mmCIF file as gemmi writes it, N, C-alpha and C atoms, coordinates in Angstrom:
data_model
loop_
_atom_site.group_PDB
_atom_site.id
_atom_site.type_symbol
_atom_site.label_atom_id
_atom_site.label_alt_id
_atom_site.label_comp_id
_atom_site.label_asym_id
_atom_site.label_entity_id
_atom_site.label_seq_id
_atom_site.pdbx_PDB_ins_code
_atom_site.Cartn_x
_atom_site.Cartn_y
_atom_site.Cartn_z
_atom_site.occupancy
_atom_site.B_iso_or_equiv
_atom_site.pdbx_formal_charge
_atom_site.auth_seq_id
_atom_site.auth_asym_id
_atom_site.pdbx_PDB_model_num
ATOM 1 N N . MET Axp A 1 ? 86.056 -51.862 16.837 1 0 ? 1 A 1
ATOM 2 C CA . MET Axp A 1 ? 87.29 -51.151 17.122 1 0 ? 1 A 1
ATOM 3 C C . MET Axp A 1 ? 87.416 -50.833 18.612 1 0 ? 1 A 1
ATOM 4 N N . SER Axp A 2 ? 86.35 -50.426 19.243 1 0 ? 2 A 1
ATOM 5 C CA . SER Axp A 2 ? 86.456 -50.016 20.639 1 0 ? 2 A 1
ATOM 6 C C . SER Axp A 2 ? 86.783 -51.182 21.565 1 0 ? 2 A 1
ATOM 7 N N . ARG Axp A 3 ? 86.587 -52.392 21.098 1 0 ? 3 A 1
ATOM 8 C CA . ARG Axp A 3 ? 86.927 -53.564 21.902 1 0 ? 3 A 1
ATOM 9 C C . ARG Axp A 3 ? 88.31 -54.108 21.572 1 0 ? 3 A 1
ATOM 10 N N . GLY Axp A 4 ? 89.031 -53.423 20.706 1 0 ? 4 A 1
ATOM 11 C CA . GLY Axp A 4 ? 90.388 -53.823 20.373 1 0 ? 4 A 1
ATOM 12 C C . GLY Axp A 4 ? 90.484 -54.856 19.272 1 0 ? 4 A 1
ATOM 13 N N . GLU Axp A 5 ? 89.403 -55.108 18.579 1 0 ? 5 A 1
ATOM 14 C CA . GLU Axp A 5 ? 89.401 -56.099 17.507 1 0 ? 5 A 1
ATOM 15 C C . GLU Axp A 5 ? 89.666 -55.402 16.171 1 0 ? 5 A 1
ATOM 16 N N . VAL Axp A 6 ? 90.895 -54.945 16.014 1 0 ? 6 A 1
ATOM 17 C CA . VAL Axp A 6 ? 91.263 -54.15 14.844 1 0 ? 6 A 1
ATOM 18 C C . VAL Axp A 6 ? 91.164 -54.972 13.563 1 0 ? 6 A 1
ATOM 19 N N . LEU Axp A 7 ? 91.669 -56.192 13.569 1 0 ? 7 A 1
ATOM 20 C CA . LEU Axp A 7 ? 91.631 -57.021 12.358 1 0 ? 7 A 1
ATOM 21 C C . LEU Axp A 7 ? 90.202 -57.343 11.947 1 0 ? 7 A 1
ATOM 22 N N . ARG Axp A 8 ? 89.348 -57.599 12.923 1 0 ? 8 A 1
ATOM 23 C CA . ARG Axp A 8 ? 87.941 -57.879 12.604 1 0 ? 8 A 1
ATOM 24 C C . ARG Axp A 8 ? 87.263 -56.634 12.037 1 0 ? 8 A 1
ATOM 25 N N . ALA Axp A 9 ? 87.553 -55.478 12.627 1 0 ? 9 A 1
ATOM 26 C CA . ALA Axp A 9 ? 86.983 -54.229 12.116 1 0 ? 9 A 1
ATOM 27 C C . ALA Axp A 9 ? 87.482 -53.955 10.708 1 0 ? 9 A 1
ATOM 28 N N . HIS Axp A 10 ? 88.758 -54.214 10.463 1 0 ? 10 A 1
ATOM 29 C CA . HIS Axp A 10 ? 89.324 -53.997 9.129 1 0 ? 10 A 1
ATOM 30 C C . HIS Axp A 10 ? 88.717 -54.953 8.11 1 0 ? 10 A 1
ATOM 31 N N . SER Axp A 11 ? 88.472 -56.193 8.51 1 0 ? 11 A 1
ATOM 32 C CA . SER Axp A 11 ? 87.874 -57.144 7.571 1 0 ? 11 A 1
ATOM 33 C C . SER Axp A 11 ? 86.417 -56.793 7.284 1 0 ? 11 A 1
ATOM 34 N N . PHE Axp A 12 ? 85.745 -56.154 8.231 1 0 ? 12 A 1
ATOM 35 C CA . PHE Axp A 12 ? 84.361 -55.73 8.008 1 0 ? 12 A 1
ATOM 36 C C . PHE Axp A 12 ? 84.305 -54.557 7.042 1 0 ? 12 A 1
ATOM 37 N N . ASN Axp A 13 ? 85.156 -53.567 7.278 1 0 ? 13 A 1
ATOM 38 C CA . ASN Axp A 13 ? 85.261 -52.42 6.376 1 0 ? 13 A 1
ATOM 39 C C . ASN Axp A 13 ? 86.647 -51.829 6.56 1 0 ? 13 A 1
ATOM 40 N N . ALA Axp A 14 ? 87.415 -51.784 5.506 1 0 ? 14 A 1
ATOM 41 C CA . ALA Axp A 14 ? 88.817 -51.364 5.575 1 0 ? 14 A 1
ATOM 42 C C . ALA Axp A 14 ? 88.982 -49.914 6.016 1 0 ? 14 A 1
ATOM 43 N N . VAL Axp A 15 ? 87.986 -49.084 5.798 1 0 ? 15 A 1
ATOM 44 C CA . VAL Axp A 15 ? 88.092 -47.665 6.154 1 0 ? 15 A 1
ATOM 45 C C . VAL Axp A 15 ? 87.561 -47.403 7.562 1 0 ? 15 A 1
ATOM 46 N N . GLY Axp A 16 ? 86.886 -48.364 8.143 1 0 ? 16 A 1
ATOM 47 C CA . GLY Axp A 16 ? 86.311 -48.197 9.476 1 0 ? 16 A 1
ATOM 48 C C . GLY Axp A 16 ? 87.314 -47.782 10.546 1 0 ? 16 A 1
ATOM 49 N N . PRO Axp A 17 ? 88.469 -48.441 10.635 1 0 ? 17 A 1
ATOM 50 C CA . PRO Axp A 17 ? 89.456 -48.017 11.639 1 0 ? 17 A 1
ATOM 51 C C . PRO Axp A 17 ? 89.944 -46.578 11.441 1 0 ? 17 A 1
ATOM 52 N N . VAL Axp A 18 ? 90.039 -46.133 10.205 1 0 ? 18 A 1
ATOM 53 C CA . VAL Axp A 18 ? 90.442 -44.742 9.944 1 0 ? 18 A 1
ATOM 54 C C . VAL Axp A 18 ? 89.384 -43.779 10.474 1 0 ? 18 A 1
ATOM 55 N N . LEU Axp A 19 ? 88.119 -44.102 10.224 1 0 ? 19 A 1
ATOM 56 C CA . LEU Axp A 19 ? 87.028 -43.273 10.729 1 0 ? 19 A 1
ATOM 57 C C . LEU Axp A 19 ? 87.019 -43.27 12.248 1 0 ? 19 A 1
ATOM 58 N N . PHE Axp A 20 ? 87.294 -44.406 12.86 1 0 ? 20 A 1
ATOM 59 C CA . PHE Axp A 20 ? 87.357 -44.495 14.317 1 0 ? 20 A 1
ATOM 60 C C . PHE Axp A 20 ? 88.439 -43.571 14.875 1 0 ? 20 A 1
ATOM 61 N N . VAL Axp A 21 ? 89.613 -43.582 14.269 1 0 ? 21 A 1
ATOM 62 C CA . VAL Axp A 21 ? 90.71 -42.72 14.726 1 0 ? 21 A 1
ATOM 63 C C . VAL Axp A 21 ? 90.327 -41.244 14.583 1 0 ? 21 A 1
ATOM 64 N N . LEU Axp A 22 ? 89.691 -40.886 13.48 1 0 ? 22 A 1
ATOM 65 C CA . LEU Axp A 22 ? 89.264 -39.497 13.3 1 0 ? 22 A 1
ATOM 66 C C . LEU Axp A 22 ? 88.239 -39.087 14.359 1 0 ? 22 A 1
ATOM 67 N N . CYS Axp A 23 ? 87.339 -39.991 14.705 1 0 ? 23 A 1
ATOM 68 C CA . CYS Axp A 23 ? 86.352 -39.69 15.753 1 0 ? 23 A 1
ATOM 69 C C . CYS Axp A 23 ? 87.019 -39.535 17.111 1 0 ? 23 A 1
ATOM 70 N N . VAL Axp A 24 ? 87.981 -40.391 17.412 1 0 ? 24 A 1
ATOM 71 C CA . VAL Axp A 24 ? 88.693 -40.294 18.691 1 0 ? 24 A 1
ATOM 72 C C . VAL Axp A 24 ? 89.479 -38.982 18.777 1 0 ? 24 A 1
ATOM 73 N N . LEU Axp A 25 ? 90.062 -38.575 17.663 1 0 ? 25 A 1
ATOM 74 C CA . LEU Axp A 25 ? 90.828 -37.324 17.657 1 0 ? 25 A 1
ATOM 75 C C . LEU Axp A 25 ? 89.94 -36.1 17.845 1 0 ? 25 A 1
ATOM 76 N N . GLN Axp A 26 ? 88.651 -36.24 17.606 1 0 ? 26 A 1
ATOM 77 C CA . GLN Axp A 26 ? 87.735 -35.121 17.793 1 0 ? 26 A 1
ATOM 78 C C . GLN Axp A 26 ? 87.622 -34.712 19.261 1 0 ? 26 A 1
ATOM 79 N N . VAL Axp A 27 ? 87.745 -35.671 20.179 1 0 ? 27 A 1
ATOM 80 C CA . VAL Axp A 27 ? 87.544 -35.376 21.6 1 0 ? 27 A 1
ATOM 81 C C . VAL Axp A 27 ? 88.558 -34.355 22.114 1 0 ? 27 A 1
ATOM 82 N N . PRO Axp A 28 ? 89.876 -34.589 21.991 1 0 ? 28 A 1
ATOM 83 C CA . PRO Axp A 28 ? 90.798 -33.564 22.496 1 0 ? 28 A 1
ATOM 84 C C . PRO Axp A 28 ? 90.703 -32.255 21.713 1 0 ? 28 A 1
ATOM 85 N N . TYR Axp A 29 ? 90.406 -32.349 20.421 1 0 ? 29 A 1
ATOM 86 C CA . TYR Axp A 29 ? 90.282 -31.131 19.63 1 0 ? 29 A 1
ATOM 87 C C . TYR Axp A 29 ? 89.106 -30.289 20.114 1 0 ? 29 A 1
ATOM 88 N N . ARG Axp A 30 ? 87.981 -30.913 20.387 1 0 ? 30 A 1
ATOM 89 C CA . ARG Axp A 30 ? 86.802 -30.168 20.855 1 0 ? 30 A 1
ATOM 90 C C . ARG Axp A 30 ? 87.029 -29.578 22.243 1 0 ? 30 A 1
ATOM 91 N N . VAL Axp A 31 ? 87.714 -30.312 23.109 1 0 ? 31 A 1
ATOM 92 C CA . VAL Axp A 31 ? 88.048 -29.765 24.436 1 0 ? 31 A 1
ATOM 93 C C . VAL Axp A 31 ? 88.968 -28.568 24.28 1 0 ? 31 A 1
ATOM 94 N N . TRP Axp A 32 ? 89.955 -28.692 23.42 1 0 ? 32 A 1
ATOM 95 C CA . TRP Axp A 32 ? 90.902 -27.608 23.154 1 0 ? 32 A 1
ATOM 96 C C . TRP Axp A 32 ? 90.172 -26.371 22.66 1 0 ? 32 A 1
ATOM 97 N N . ARG Axp A 33 ? 89.234 -26.557 21.739 1 0 ? 33 A 1
ATOM 98 C CA . ARG Axp A 33 ? 88.468 -25.425 21.208 1 0 ? 33 A 1
ATOM 99 C C . ARG Axp A 33 ? 87.518 -24.852 22.261 1 0 ? 33 A 1
ATOM 100 N N . ALA Axp A 34 ? 86.906 -25.711 23.082 1 0 ? 34 A 1
ATOM 101 C CA . ALA Axp A 34 ? 85.968 -25.237 24.104 1 0 ? 34 A 1
ATOM 102 C C . ALA Axp A 34 ? 86.666 -24.382 25.146 1 0 ? 34 A 1
ATOM 103 N N . TRP Axp A 35 ? 87.9 -24.685 25.455 1 0 ? 35 A 1
ATOM 104 C CA . TRP Axp A 35 ? 88.651 -23.889 26.416 1 0 ? 35 A 1
ATOM 105 C C . TRP Axp A 35 ? 89.198 -22.612 25.792 1 0 ? 35 A 1
ATOM 106 N N . GLY Axp A 36 ? 88.943 -22.42 24.519 1 0 ? 36 A 1
ATOM 107 C CA . GLY Axp A 36 ? 89.357 -21.197 23.844 1 0 ? 36 A 1
ATOM 108 C C . GLY Axp A 36 ? 90.836 -21.14 23.523 1 0 ? 36 A 1
ATOM 109 N N . LEU Axp A 37 ? 91.471 -22.295 23.472 1 0 ? 37 A 1
ATOM 110 C CA . LEU Axp A 37 ? 92.904 -22.325 23.206 1 0 ? 37 A 1
ATOM 111 C C . LEU Axp A 37 ? 93.23 -22.169 21.72 1 0 ? 37 A 1
ATOM 112 N N . GLY Axp A 38 ? 92.269 -22.47 20.87 1 0 ? 38 A 1
ATOM 113 C CA . GLY Axp A 38 ? 92.504 -22.341 19.435 1 0 ? 38 A 1
ATOM 114 C C . GLY Axp A 38 ? 92.116 -20.949 18.964 1 0 ? 38 A 1
ATOM 115 N N . SER Axp A 39 ? 92.921 -20.398 18.126 1 0 ? 39 A 1
ATOM 116 C CA . SER Axp A 39 ? 92.619 -19.06 17.622 1 0 ? 39 A 1
ATOM 117 C C . SER Axp A 39 ? 91.68 -19.161 16.418 1 0 ? 39 A 1
ATOM 118 N N . ALA Axp A 40 ? 90.992 -18.082 16.154 1 0 ? 40 A 1
ATOM 119 C CA . ALA Axp A 40 ? 90.073 -18.049 15.015 1 0 ? 40 A 1
ATOM 120 C C . ALA Axp A 40 ? 90.745 -17.416 13.803 1 0 ? 40 A 1
ATOM 121 N N . GLY Axp A 41 ? 92.045 -17.308 13.827 1 0 ? 41 A 1
ATOM 122 C CA . GLY Axp A 41 ? 92.78 -16.639 12.756 1 0 ? 41 A 1
ATOM 123 C C . GLY Axp A 41 ? 93.085 -17.533 11.585 1 0 ? 41 A 1
ATOM 124 N N . PRO Axp A 42 ? 94.115 -17.188 10.825 1 0 ? 42 A 1
ATOM 125 C CA . PRO Axp A 42 ? 94.461 -17.94 9.61 1 0 ? 42 A 1
ATOM 126 C C . PRO Axp A 42 ? 94.859 -19.384 9.883 1 0 ? 42 A 1
ATOM 127 N N . ARG Axp A 43 ? 95.425 -19.653 11.066 1 0 ? 43 A 1
ATOM 128 C CA . ARG Axp A 43 ? 95.82 -21.023 11.369 1 0 ? 43 A 1
ATOM 129 C C . ARG Axp A 43 ? 94.579 -21.919 11.447 1 0 ? 43 A 1
ATOM 130 N N . ARG Axp A 44 ? 93.518 -21.408 12.039 1 0 ? 44 A 1
ATOM 131 C CA . ARG Axp A 44 ? 92.261 -22.164 12.14 1 0 ? 44 A 1
ATOM 132 C C . ARG Axp A 44 ? 91.687 -22.413 10.743 1 0 ? 44 A 1
ATOM 133 N N . GLU Axp A 45 ? 91.721 -21.417 9.887 1 0 ? 45 A 1
ATOM 134 C CA . GLU Axp A 45 ? 91.22 -21.584 8.524 1 0 ? 45 A 1
ATOM 135 C C . GLU Axp A 45 ? 92.045 -22.619 7.765 1 0 ? 45 A 1
ATOM 136 N N . ARG Axp A 46 ? 93.351 -22.628 7.996 1 0 ? 46 A 1
ATOM 137 C CA . ARG Axp A 46 ? 94.226 -23.597 7.344 1 0 ? 46 A 1
ATOM 138 C C . ARG Axp A 46 ? 93.886 -25.016 7.812 1 0 ? 46 A 1
ATOM 139 N N . LEU Axp A 47 ? 93.586 -25.162 9.118 1 0 ? 47 A 1
ATOM 140 C CA . LEU Axp A 47 ? 93.192 -26.463 9.649 1 0 ? 47 A 1
ATOM 141 C C . LEU Axp A 47 ? 91.878 -26.915 9.026 1 0 ? 47 A 1
ATOM 142 N N . ASP Axp A 48 ? 90.911 -26.007 8.916 1 0 ? 48 A 1
ATOM 143 C CA . ASP Axp A 48 ? 89.641 -26.345 8.285 1 0 ? 48 A 1
ATOM 144 C C . ASP Axp A 48 ? 89.833 -26.72 6.826 1 0 ? 48 A 1
ATOM 145 N N . ASP Axp A 49 ? 90.705 -25.995 6.127 1 0 ? 49 A 1
ATOM 146 C CA . ASP Axp A 49 ? 90.955 -26.291 4.716 1 0 ? 49 A 1
ATOM 147 C C . ASP Axp A 49 ? 91.621 -27.653 4.535 1 0 ? 49 A 1
ATOM 148 N N . THR Axp A 50 ? 92.38 -28.082 5.531 1 0 ? 50 A 1
ATOM 149 C CA . THR Axp A 50 ? 93.03 -29.389 5.472 1 0 ? 50 A 1
ATOM 150 C C . THR Axp A 50 ? 92.065 -30.489 5.89 1 0 ? 50 A 1
ATOM 151 N N . ALA Axp A 51 ? 91.304 -30.254 6.943 1 0 ? 51 A 1
ATOM 152 C CA . ALA Axp A 51 ? 90.423 -31.287 7.498 1 0 ? 51 A 1
ATOM 153 C C . ALA Axp A 51 ? 89.253 -31.615 6.582 1 0 ? 51 A 1
ATOM 154 N N . ARG Axp A 52 ? 88.701 -30.633 5.935 1 0 ? 52 A 1
ATOM 155 C CA . ARG Axp A 52 ? 87.513 -30.858 5.102 1 0 ? 52 A 1
ATOM 156 C C . ARG Axp A 52 ? 87.764 -31.892 3.995 1 0 ? 52 A 1
ATOM 157 N N . PRO Axp A 53 ? 88.821 -31.767 3.181 1 0 ? 53 A 1
ATOM 158 C CA . PRO Axp A 53 ? 89.048 -32.802 2.149 1 0 ? 53 A 1
ATOM 159 C C . PRO Axp A 53 ? 89.365 -34.173 2.736 1 0 ? 53 A 1
ATOM 160 N N . VAL Axp A 54 ? 90.057 -34.211 3.872 1 0 ? 54 A 1
ATOM 161 C CA . VAL Axp A 54 ? 90.367 -35.5 4.505 1 0 ? 54 A 1
ATOM 162 C C . VAL Axp A 54 ? 89.072 -36.188 4.933 1 0 ? 54 A 1
ATOM 163 N N . LEU Axp A 55 ? 88.183 -35.445 5.568 1 0 ? 55 A 1
ATOM 164 C CA . LEU Axp A 55 ? 86.928 -36.03 6.025 1 0 ? 55 A 1
ATOM 165 C C . LEU Axp A 55 ? 86.049 -36.48 4.865 1 0 ? 55 A 1
ATOM 166 N N . TRP Axp A 56 ? 85.996 -35.694 3.795 1 0 ? 56 A 1
ATOM 167 C CA . TRP Axp A 56 ? 85.214 -36.099 2.63 1 0 ? 56 A 1
ATOM 168 C C . TRP Axp A 56 ? 85.814 -37.333 1.971 1 0 ? 56 A 1
ATOM 169 N N . THR Axp A 57 ? 87.131 -37.402 1.906 1 0 ? 57 A 1
ATOM 170 C CA . THR Axp A 57 ? 87.787 -38.57 1.312 1 0 ? 57 A 1
ATOM 171 C C . THR Axp A 57 ? 87.489 -39.83 2.117 1 0 ? 57 A 1
ATOM 172 N N . VAL Axp A 58 ? 87.571 -39.732 3.448 1 0 ? 58 A 1
ATOM 173 C CA . VAL Axp A 58 ? 87.279 -40.886 4.303 1 0 ? 58 A 1
ATOM 174 C C . VAL Axp A 58 ? 85.809 -41.293 4.154 1 0 ? 58 A 1
ATOM 175 N N . LEU Axp A 59 ? 84.918 -40.324 4.122 1 0 ? 59 A 1
ATOM 176 C CA . LEU Axp A 59 ? 83.496 -40.626 3.971 1 0 ? 59 A 1
ATOM 177 C C . LEU Axp A 59 ? 83.214 -41.335 2.646 1 0 ? 59 A 1
ATOM 178 N N . ILE Axp A 60 ? 83.771 -40.821 1.567 1 0 ? 60 A 1
ATOM 179 C CA . ILE Axp A 60 ? 83.565 -41.439 0.25 1 0 ? 60 A 1
ATOM 180 C C . ILE Axp A 60 ? 84.182 -42.835 0.211 1 0 ? 60 A 1
ATOM 181 N N . ALA Axp A 61 ? 85.377 -42.99 0.775 1 0 ? 61 A 1
ATOM 182 C CA . ALA Axp A 61 ? 86.023 -44.304 0.808 1 0 ? 61 A 1
ATOM 183 C C . ALA Axp A 61 ? 85.196 -45.296 1.621 1 0 ? 61 A 1
ATOM 184 N N . LEU Axp A 62 ? 84.624 -44.847 2.723 1 0 ? 62 A 1
ATOM 185 C CA . LEU Axp A 62 ? 83.779 -45.701 3.549 1 0 ? 62 A 1
ATOM 186 C C . LEU Axp A 62 ? 82.559 -46.177 2.767 1 0 ? 62 A 1
ATOM 187 N N . LEU Axp A 63 ? 81.91 -45.257 2.08 1 0 ? 63 A 1
ATOM 188 C CA . LEU Axp A 63 ? 80.735 -45.62 1.286 1 0 ? 63 A 1
ATOM 189 C C . LEU Axp A 63 ? 81.092 -46.536 0.12 1 0 ? 63 A 1
ATOM 190 N N . VAL Axp A 64 ? 82.205 -46.268 -0.538 1 0 ? 64 A 1
ATOM 191 C CA . VAL Axp A 64 ? 82.626 -47.108 -1.666 1 0 ? 64 A 1
ATOM 192 C C . VAL Axp A 64 ? 82.931 -48.524 -1.198 1 0 ? 64 A 1
ATOM 193 N N . THR Axp A 65 ? 83.629 -48.671 -0.08 1 0 ? 65 A 1
ATOM 194 C CA . THR Axp A 65 ? 83.934 -50.019 0.406 1 0 ? 65 A 1
ATOM 195 C C . THR Axp A 65 ? 82.672 -50.75 0.832 1 0 ? 65 A 1
ATOM 196 N N . TRP Axp A 66 ? 81.714 -50.046 1.41 1 0 ? 66 A 1
ATOM 197 C CA . TRP Axp A 66 ? 80.441 -50.694 1.741 1 0 ? 66 A 1
ATOM 198 C C . TRP Axp A 66 ? 79.743 -51.18 0.477 1 0 ? 66 A 1
ATOM 199 N N . MET Axp A 67 ? 79.714 -50.338 -0.539 1 0 ? 67 A 1
ATOM 200 C CA . MET Axp A 67 ? 79.066 -50.725 -1.796 1 0 ? 67 A 1
ATOM 201 C C . MET Axp A 67 ? 79.783 -51.919 -2.427 1 0 ? 67 A 1
ATOM 202 N N . LEU Axp A 68 ? 81.102 -51.91 -2.424 1 0 ? 68 A 1
ATOM 203 C CA . LEU Axp A 68 ? 81.852 -53.041 -2.979 1 0 ? 68 A 1
ATOM 204 C C . LEU Axp A 68 ? 81.578 -54.322 -2.203 1 0 ? 68 A 1
ATOM 205 N N . ASN Axp A 69 ? 81.47 -54.218 -0.877 1 0 ? 69 A 1
ATOM 206 C CA . ASN Axp A 69 ? 81.143 -55.394 -0.065 1 0 ? 69 A 1
ATOM 207 C C . ASN Axp A 69 ? 79.76 -55.929 -0.399 1 0 ? 69 A 1
ATOM 208 N N . ILE Axp A 70 ? 78.797 -55.025 -0.579 1 0 ? 70 A 1
ATOM 209 C CA . ILE Axp A 70 ? 77.432 -55.446 -0.92 1 0 ? 70 A 1
ATOM 210 C C . ILE Axp A 70 ? 77.417 -56.15 -2.276 1 0 ? 70 A 1
ATOM 211 N N . VAL Axp A 71 ? 78.092 -55.562 -3.253 1 0 ? 71 A 1
ATOM 212 C CA . VAL Axp A 71 ? 78.132 -56.155 -4.595 1 0 ? 71 A 1
ATOM 213 C C . VAL Axp A 71 ? 78.852 -57.499 -4.564 1 0 ? 71 A 1
ATOM 214 N N . SER Axp A 72 ? 79.977 -57.575 -3.874 1 0 ? 72 A 1
ATOM 215 C CA . SER Axp A 72 ? 80.723 -58.844 -3.844 1 0 ? 72 A 1
ATOM 216 C C . SER Axp A 72 ? 79.939 -59.926 -3.111 1 0 ? 72 A 1
ATOM 217 N N . GLU Axp A 73 ? 79.191 -59.566 -2.071 1 0 ? 73 A 1
ATOM 218 C CA . GLU Axp A 73 ? 78.363 -60.563 -1.39 1 0 ? 73 A 1
ATOM 219 C C . GLU Axp A 73 ? 77.232 -61.038 -2.286 1 0 ? 73 A 1
ATOM 220 N N . ALA Axp A 74 ? 76.655 -60.143 -3.069 1 0 ? 74 A 1
ATOM 221 C CA . ALA Axp A 74 ? 75.591 -60.521 -3.989 1 0 ? 74 A 1
ATOM 222 C C . ALA Axp A 74 ? 76.122 -61.452 -5.081 1 0 ? 74 A 1
ATOM 223 N N . VAL Axp A 75 ? 77.294 -61.143 -5.607 1 0 ? 75 A 1
ATOM 224 C CA . VAL Axp A 75 ? 77.878 -61.995 -6.653 1 0 ? 75 A 1
ATOM 225 C C . VAL Axp A 75 ? 78.294 -63.332 -6.074 1 0 ? 75 A 1
ATOM 226 N N . CYS Axp A 76 ? 78.899 -63.337 -4.91 1 0 ? 76 A 1
ATOM 227 C CA . CYS Axp A 76 ? 79.371 -64.582 -4.302 1 0 ? 76 A 1
ATOM 228 C C . CYS Axp A 76 ? 78.222 -65.466 -3.83 1 0 ? 76 A 1
ATOM 229 N N . SER Axp A 77 ? 77.086 -64.888 -3.534 1 0 ? 77 A 1
ATOM 230 C CA . SER Axp A 77 ? 75.959 -65.719 -3.102 1 0 ? 77 A 1
ATOM 231 C C . SER Axp A 77 ? 75.346 -66.479 -4.266 1 0 ? 77 A 1
ATOM 232 N N . THR Axp A 78 ? 75.554 -65.989 -5.479 1 0 ? 78 A 1
ATOM 233 C CA . THR Axp A 78 ? 75.002 -66.666 -6.649 1 0 ? 78 A 1
ATOM 234 C C . THR Axp A 78 ? 76.025 -67.561 -7.343 1 0 ? 78 A 1
ATOM 235 N N . ARG Axp A 79 ? 77.315 -67.394 -7.043 1 0 ? 79 A 1
ATOM 236 C CA . ARG Axp A 79 ? 78.38 -68.188 -7.671 1 0 ? 79 A 1
ATOM 237 C C . ARG Axp A 79 ? 79.324 -68.717 -6.594 1 0 ? 79 A 1
ATOM 238 N N . TYR Axp A 80 ? 80.185 -69.609 -7.033 1 0 ? 80 A 1
ATOM 239 C CA . TYR Axp A 80 ? 81.205 -70.126 -6.127 1 0 ? 80 A 1
ATOM 240 C C . TYR Axp A 80 ? 82.331 -69.097 -6.022 1 0 ? 80 A 1
ATOM 241 N N . CYS Axp A 81 ? 82.599 -68.624 -4.802 1 0 ? 81 A 1
ATOM 242 C CA . CYS Axp A 81 ? 83.679 -67.66 -4.578 1 0 ? 81 A 1
ATOM 243 C C . CYS Axp A 81 ? 84.637 -68.196 -3.534 1 0 ? 81 A 1
ATOM 244 N N . LEU Axp A 82 ? 85.88 -67.847 -3.682 1 0 ? 82 A 1
ATOM 245 C CA . LEU Axp A 82 ? 86.895 -68.263 -2.71 1 0 ? 82 A 1
ATOM 246 C C . LEU Axp A 82 ? 86.925 -67.316 -1.554 1 0 ? 82 A 1
């Protein structure tokens, strides 16, 4: 992804580009928090409540696609696959 090969990254793992975008978005967010611009009030809790399920969903999707790739490669190595 960092070299601009989006299609290749997507063909390797379909969730990889999503994880890359989430990692890139962490940089401005962490700078924003380090400068103390984010409040620790209810808005911050709402952001955490939203971000946590998104991150878990992406993580689970990443692992599931890896497992499916491993299984499909194992099946295709023993049989003729298109």
